[in-house]
Short mmCIF file of C-alpha atoms in Angstrom, two decimals:
data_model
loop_
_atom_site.label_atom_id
_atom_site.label_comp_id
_atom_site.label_asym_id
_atom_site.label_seq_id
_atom_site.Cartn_x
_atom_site.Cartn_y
_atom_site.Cartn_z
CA UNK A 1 -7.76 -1.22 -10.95
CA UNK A 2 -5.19 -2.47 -8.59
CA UNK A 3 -1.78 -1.36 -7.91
CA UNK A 4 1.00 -1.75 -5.15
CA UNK A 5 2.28 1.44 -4.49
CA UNK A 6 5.80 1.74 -2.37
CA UNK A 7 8.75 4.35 -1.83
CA UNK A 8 12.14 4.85 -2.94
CA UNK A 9 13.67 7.00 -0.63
CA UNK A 10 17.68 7.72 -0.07
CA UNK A 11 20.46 9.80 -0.17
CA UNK A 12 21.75 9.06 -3.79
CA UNK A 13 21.09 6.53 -6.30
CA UNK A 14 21.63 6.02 -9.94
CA UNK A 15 19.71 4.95 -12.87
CA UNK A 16 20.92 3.74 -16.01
CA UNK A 17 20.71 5.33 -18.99
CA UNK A 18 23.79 4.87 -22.14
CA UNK A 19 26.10 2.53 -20.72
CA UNK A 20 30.04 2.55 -21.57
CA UNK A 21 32.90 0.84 -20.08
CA UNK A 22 34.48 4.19 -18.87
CA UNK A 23 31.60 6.53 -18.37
CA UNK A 24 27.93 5.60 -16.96
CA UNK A 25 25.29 8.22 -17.06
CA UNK A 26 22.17 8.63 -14.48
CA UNK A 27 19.24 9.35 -15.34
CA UNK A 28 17.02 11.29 -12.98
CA UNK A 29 14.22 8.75 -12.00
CA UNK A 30 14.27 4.68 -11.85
CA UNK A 31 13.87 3.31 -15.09
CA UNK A 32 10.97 0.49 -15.99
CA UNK A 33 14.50 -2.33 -15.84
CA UNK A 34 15.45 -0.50 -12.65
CA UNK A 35 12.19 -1.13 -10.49
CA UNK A 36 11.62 -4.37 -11.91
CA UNK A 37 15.11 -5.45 -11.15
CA UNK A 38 14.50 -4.00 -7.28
CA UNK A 39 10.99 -6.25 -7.40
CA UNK A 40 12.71 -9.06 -8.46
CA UNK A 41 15.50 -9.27 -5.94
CA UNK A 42 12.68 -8.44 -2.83
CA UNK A 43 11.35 -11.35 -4.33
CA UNK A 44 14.24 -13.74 -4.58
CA UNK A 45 14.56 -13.93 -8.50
CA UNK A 46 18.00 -14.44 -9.66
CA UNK A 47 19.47 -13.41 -12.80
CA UNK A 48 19.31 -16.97 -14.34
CA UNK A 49 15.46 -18.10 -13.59
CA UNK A 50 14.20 -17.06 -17.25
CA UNK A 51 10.82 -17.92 -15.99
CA UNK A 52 10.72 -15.39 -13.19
CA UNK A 53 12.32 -12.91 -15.18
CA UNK A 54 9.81 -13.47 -17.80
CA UNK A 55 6.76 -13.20 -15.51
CA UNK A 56 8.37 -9.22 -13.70
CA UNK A 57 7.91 -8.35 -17.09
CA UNK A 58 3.94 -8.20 -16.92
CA UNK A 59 4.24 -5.47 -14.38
CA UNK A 60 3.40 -2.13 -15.60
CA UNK A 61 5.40 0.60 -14.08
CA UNK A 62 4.76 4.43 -12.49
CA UNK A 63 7.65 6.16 -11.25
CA UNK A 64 6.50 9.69 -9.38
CA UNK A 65 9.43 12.23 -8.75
CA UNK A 66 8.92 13.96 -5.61
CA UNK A 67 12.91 15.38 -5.24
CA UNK A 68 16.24 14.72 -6.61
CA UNK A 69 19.13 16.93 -5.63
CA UNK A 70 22.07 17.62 -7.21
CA UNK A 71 24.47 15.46 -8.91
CA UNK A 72 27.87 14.26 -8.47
CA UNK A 73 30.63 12.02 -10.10
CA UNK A 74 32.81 9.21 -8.63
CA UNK A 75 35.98 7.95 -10.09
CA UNK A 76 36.83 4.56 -10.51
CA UNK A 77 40.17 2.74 -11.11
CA UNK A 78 39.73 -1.01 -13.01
CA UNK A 79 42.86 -3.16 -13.99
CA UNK A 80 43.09 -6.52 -15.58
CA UNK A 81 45.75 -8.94 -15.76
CA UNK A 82 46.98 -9.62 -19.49
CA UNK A 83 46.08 -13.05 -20.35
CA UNK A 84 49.21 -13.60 -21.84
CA UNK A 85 51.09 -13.41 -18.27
CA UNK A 86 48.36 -15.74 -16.42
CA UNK A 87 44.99 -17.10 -17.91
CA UNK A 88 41.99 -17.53 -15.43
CA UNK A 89 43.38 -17.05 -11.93
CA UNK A 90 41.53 -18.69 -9.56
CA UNK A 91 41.84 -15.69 -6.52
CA UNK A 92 42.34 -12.27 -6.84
CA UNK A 93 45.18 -12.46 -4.41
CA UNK A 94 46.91 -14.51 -8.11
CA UNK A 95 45.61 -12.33 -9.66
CA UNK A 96 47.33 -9.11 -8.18
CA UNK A 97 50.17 -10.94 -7.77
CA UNK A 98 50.98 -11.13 -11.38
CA UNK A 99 50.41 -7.33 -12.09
CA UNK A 100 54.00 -5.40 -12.86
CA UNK A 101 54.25 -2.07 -12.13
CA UNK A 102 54.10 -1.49 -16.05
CA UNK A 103 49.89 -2.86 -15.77
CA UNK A 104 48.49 0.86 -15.95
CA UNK A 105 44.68 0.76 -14.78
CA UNK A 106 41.67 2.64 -16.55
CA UNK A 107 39.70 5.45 -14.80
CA UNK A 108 36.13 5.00 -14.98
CA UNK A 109 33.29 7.30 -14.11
CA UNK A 110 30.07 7.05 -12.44
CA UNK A 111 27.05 9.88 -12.31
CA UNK A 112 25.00 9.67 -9.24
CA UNK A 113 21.82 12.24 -7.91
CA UNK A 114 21.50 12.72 -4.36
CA UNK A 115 18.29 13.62 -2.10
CA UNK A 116 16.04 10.95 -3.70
CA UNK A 117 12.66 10.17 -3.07
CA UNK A 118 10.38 8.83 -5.63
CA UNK A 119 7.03 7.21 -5.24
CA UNK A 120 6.45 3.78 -7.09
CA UNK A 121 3.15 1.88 -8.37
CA UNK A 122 3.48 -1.13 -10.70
CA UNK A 123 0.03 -3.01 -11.82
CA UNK A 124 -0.33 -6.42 -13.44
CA UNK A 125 -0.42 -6.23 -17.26
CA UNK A 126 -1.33 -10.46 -18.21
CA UNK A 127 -2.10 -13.17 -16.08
CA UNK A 128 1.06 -14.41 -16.13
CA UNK A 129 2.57 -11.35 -13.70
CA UNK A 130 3.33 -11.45 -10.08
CA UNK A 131 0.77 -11.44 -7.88
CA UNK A 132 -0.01 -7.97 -6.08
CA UNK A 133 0.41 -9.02 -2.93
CA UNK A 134 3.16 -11.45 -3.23
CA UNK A 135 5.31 -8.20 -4.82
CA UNK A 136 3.88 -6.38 -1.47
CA UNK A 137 5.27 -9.08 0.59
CA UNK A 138 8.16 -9.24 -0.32
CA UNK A 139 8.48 -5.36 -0.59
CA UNK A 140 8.11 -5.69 3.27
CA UNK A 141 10.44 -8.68 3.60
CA UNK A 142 13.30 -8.46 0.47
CA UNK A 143 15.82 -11.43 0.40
CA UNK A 144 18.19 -9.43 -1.61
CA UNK A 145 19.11 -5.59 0.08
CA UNK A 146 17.28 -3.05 -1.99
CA UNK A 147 18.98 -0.08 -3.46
CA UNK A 148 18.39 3.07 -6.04
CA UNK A 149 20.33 1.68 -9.29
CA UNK A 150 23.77 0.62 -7.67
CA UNK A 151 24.73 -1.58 -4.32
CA UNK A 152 26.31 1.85 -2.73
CA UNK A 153 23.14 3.23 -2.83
CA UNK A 154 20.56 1.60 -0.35
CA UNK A 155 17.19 2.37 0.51
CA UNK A 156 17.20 4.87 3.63
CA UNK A 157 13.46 4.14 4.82
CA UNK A 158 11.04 1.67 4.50
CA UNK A 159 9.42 0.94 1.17
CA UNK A 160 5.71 1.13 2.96
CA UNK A 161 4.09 -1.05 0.01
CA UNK A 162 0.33 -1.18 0.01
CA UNK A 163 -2.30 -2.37 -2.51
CA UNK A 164 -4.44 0.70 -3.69
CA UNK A 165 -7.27 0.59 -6.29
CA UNK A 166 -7.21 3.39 -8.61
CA UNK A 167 -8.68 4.56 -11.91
CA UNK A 168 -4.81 5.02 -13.63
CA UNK A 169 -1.35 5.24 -12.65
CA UNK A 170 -0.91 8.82 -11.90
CA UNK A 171 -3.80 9.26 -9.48
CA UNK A 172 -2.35 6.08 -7.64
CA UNK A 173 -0.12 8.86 -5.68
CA UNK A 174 -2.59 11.06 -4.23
CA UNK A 175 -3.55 7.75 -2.03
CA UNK A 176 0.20 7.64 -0.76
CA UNK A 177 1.07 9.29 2.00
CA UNK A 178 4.86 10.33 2.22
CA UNK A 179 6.68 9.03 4.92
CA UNK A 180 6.97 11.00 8.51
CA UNK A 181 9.55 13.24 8.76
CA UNK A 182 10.47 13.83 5.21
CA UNK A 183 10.33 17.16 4.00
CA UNK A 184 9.30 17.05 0.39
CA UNK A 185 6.19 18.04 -1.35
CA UNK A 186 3.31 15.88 -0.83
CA UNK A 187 2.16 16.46 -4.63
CA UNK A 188 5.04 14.75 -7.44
CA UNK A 189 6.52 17.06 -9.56
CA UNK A 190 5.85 14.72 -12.53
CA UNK A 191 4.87 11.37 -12.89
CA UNK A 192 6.54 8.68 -16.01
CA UNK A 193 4.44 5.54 -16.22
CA UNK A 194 3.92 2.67 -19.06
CA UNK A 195 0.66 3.28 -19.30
CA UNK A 196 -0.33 4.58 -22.73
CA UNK A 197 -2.32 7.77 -21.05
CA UNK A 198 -2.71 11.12 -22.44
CA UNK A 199 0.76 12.56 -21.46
CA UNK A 200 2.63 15.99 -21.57
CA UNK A 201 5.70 14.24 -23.12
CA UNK A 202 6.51 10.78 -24.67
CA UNK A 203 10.00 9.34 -24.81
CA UNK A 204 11.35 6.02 -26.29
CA UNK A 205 13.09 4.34 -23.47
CA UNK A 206 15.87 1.17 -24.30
CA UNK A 207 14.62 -0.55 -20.38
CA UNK A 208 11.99 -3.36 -20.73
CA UNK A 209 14.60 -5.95 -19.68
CA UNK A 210 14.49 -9.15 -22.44
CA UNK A 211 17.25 -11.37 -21.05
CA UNK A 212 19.01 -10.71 -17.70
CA UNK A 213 21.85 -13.17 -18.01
CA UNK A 214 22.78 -11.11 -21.79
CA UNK A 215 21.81 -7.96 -20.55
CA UNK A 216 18.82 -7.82 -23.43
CA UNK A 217 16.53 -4.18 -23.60
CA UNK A 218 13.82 -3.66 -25.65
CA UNK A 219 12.26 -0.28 -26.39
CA UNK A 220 9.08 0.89 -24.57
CA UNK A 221 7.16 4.06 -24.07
CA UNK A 222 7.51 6.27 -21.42
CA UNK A 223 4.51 8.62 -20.76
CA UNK A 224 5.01 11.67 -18.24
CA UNK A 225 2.74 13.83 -17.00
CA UNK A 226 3.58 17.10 -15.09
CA UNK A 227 2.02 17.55 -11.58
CA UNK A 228 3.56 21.08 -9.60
CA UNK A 229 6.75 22.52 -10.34
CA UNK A 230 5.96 22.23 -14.19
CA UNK A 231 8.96 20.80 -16.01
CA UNK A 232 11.74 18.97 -14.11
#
């Protein structure tokens, strides 16, 4: 079986999970949405080509954690002009311009991890998918900047994408090599993949993305299997 395996390495990212207006959570790997998301914009898809959002989601997806470090939160201030003062300003120079000093703003929160590096393999599922090695071309080449979950969180090294055959998606890791210099265990501590394998744990994840533009989820099965370091 083929896969295209690639790394996710840098100094903090974040990754979904419950979404509210005030307060996002992270979780502690990239979700199934999350890598797709990161394929898709190496590749050029925007959020509005239905048909190339439609065809990312015949990728199956492995995440491997090999270290995440500690957490931290970052506070956010967002303010919006009532609509009853000016409707649809057409700069946000108008738009600040018609605050008062009355216009209190919200405080919003956002959960990051630091340290990251995570190993990634995603397969072809139908016929319709990606081609391997146009995702590992693009890997190599993006035309959007990568990142780990948010824009202020870029890649730190090169993905390193290759095509490696396999007999499932959690062996797919002992052919990776971890990048020079790094100093992380060359053995995952566990390993969450879509593949319906026999797994230590199974958890009901809301991140097989139906419709970018509406911001769509359906539910799909996340499989994990511990490697060293028993449970994260």
């Amino acid at each position: 079986m083929d896969f295209v395996g690639f790394w996710l390495i840098g100094p903090m990212g974040a990754f979904g999970g419950p979404a509210g207006h005030e307060y996002r959570k992270t979780g502690q790997i990239p979700t199934r949405s999350g890598v797709l998301g990161l394929i898709g914009a190496a590749m050029g898809v925007s959020r509005d080509n239905a048909v190339g959002q439609g065809r990312l989601r015949h990728l199956g997806v492995s995440v491997a954690s090999y270290n995440v470090g500690a957490g931290f939160r970052d506070f956010h201030t967002v303010q919006g002009v009532p609509s009853a003062r000016i409707k649809s300003p057409k700069s946000r120079a108008q738009a600040l311009a018609a605050l008062t000093p009355s216009d209190n703003a919200s405080i919003t929160r956002r959960d990051y991890v630091t340290d990251c590096a995570y190993g990634v393999a995603v397969w072809r599922q139908a016929e319709d998918a990606p081609e391997l090695d146009d995702v590992a071309d693009a890997l190599r080449h993006p035309v959007y900047v990568p990142y780990l979950g948010r824009k202020s969180c870029p890649v730190s090294h090169p993905m390193v994408p290759q095509v490696i055959q396999a007999n499932d998606s959690v062996v797919v890791f002992d052919q990776m090599s971890m990048p020079v210099g790094l100093p992380y265990v060359a053995t995952p501590k566990f390993v969450t993949t879509d593949e319906a394998i026999d797994a230590d744990r199974v958890d009901w994840m809301m991140d097989d993305p139906v419709d970018r533009e509406l911001w769509h989820f359906e539910r799909s099965a996340a499989h994990t299997v511990y490697r060293s370091g028993g449970v994260s």
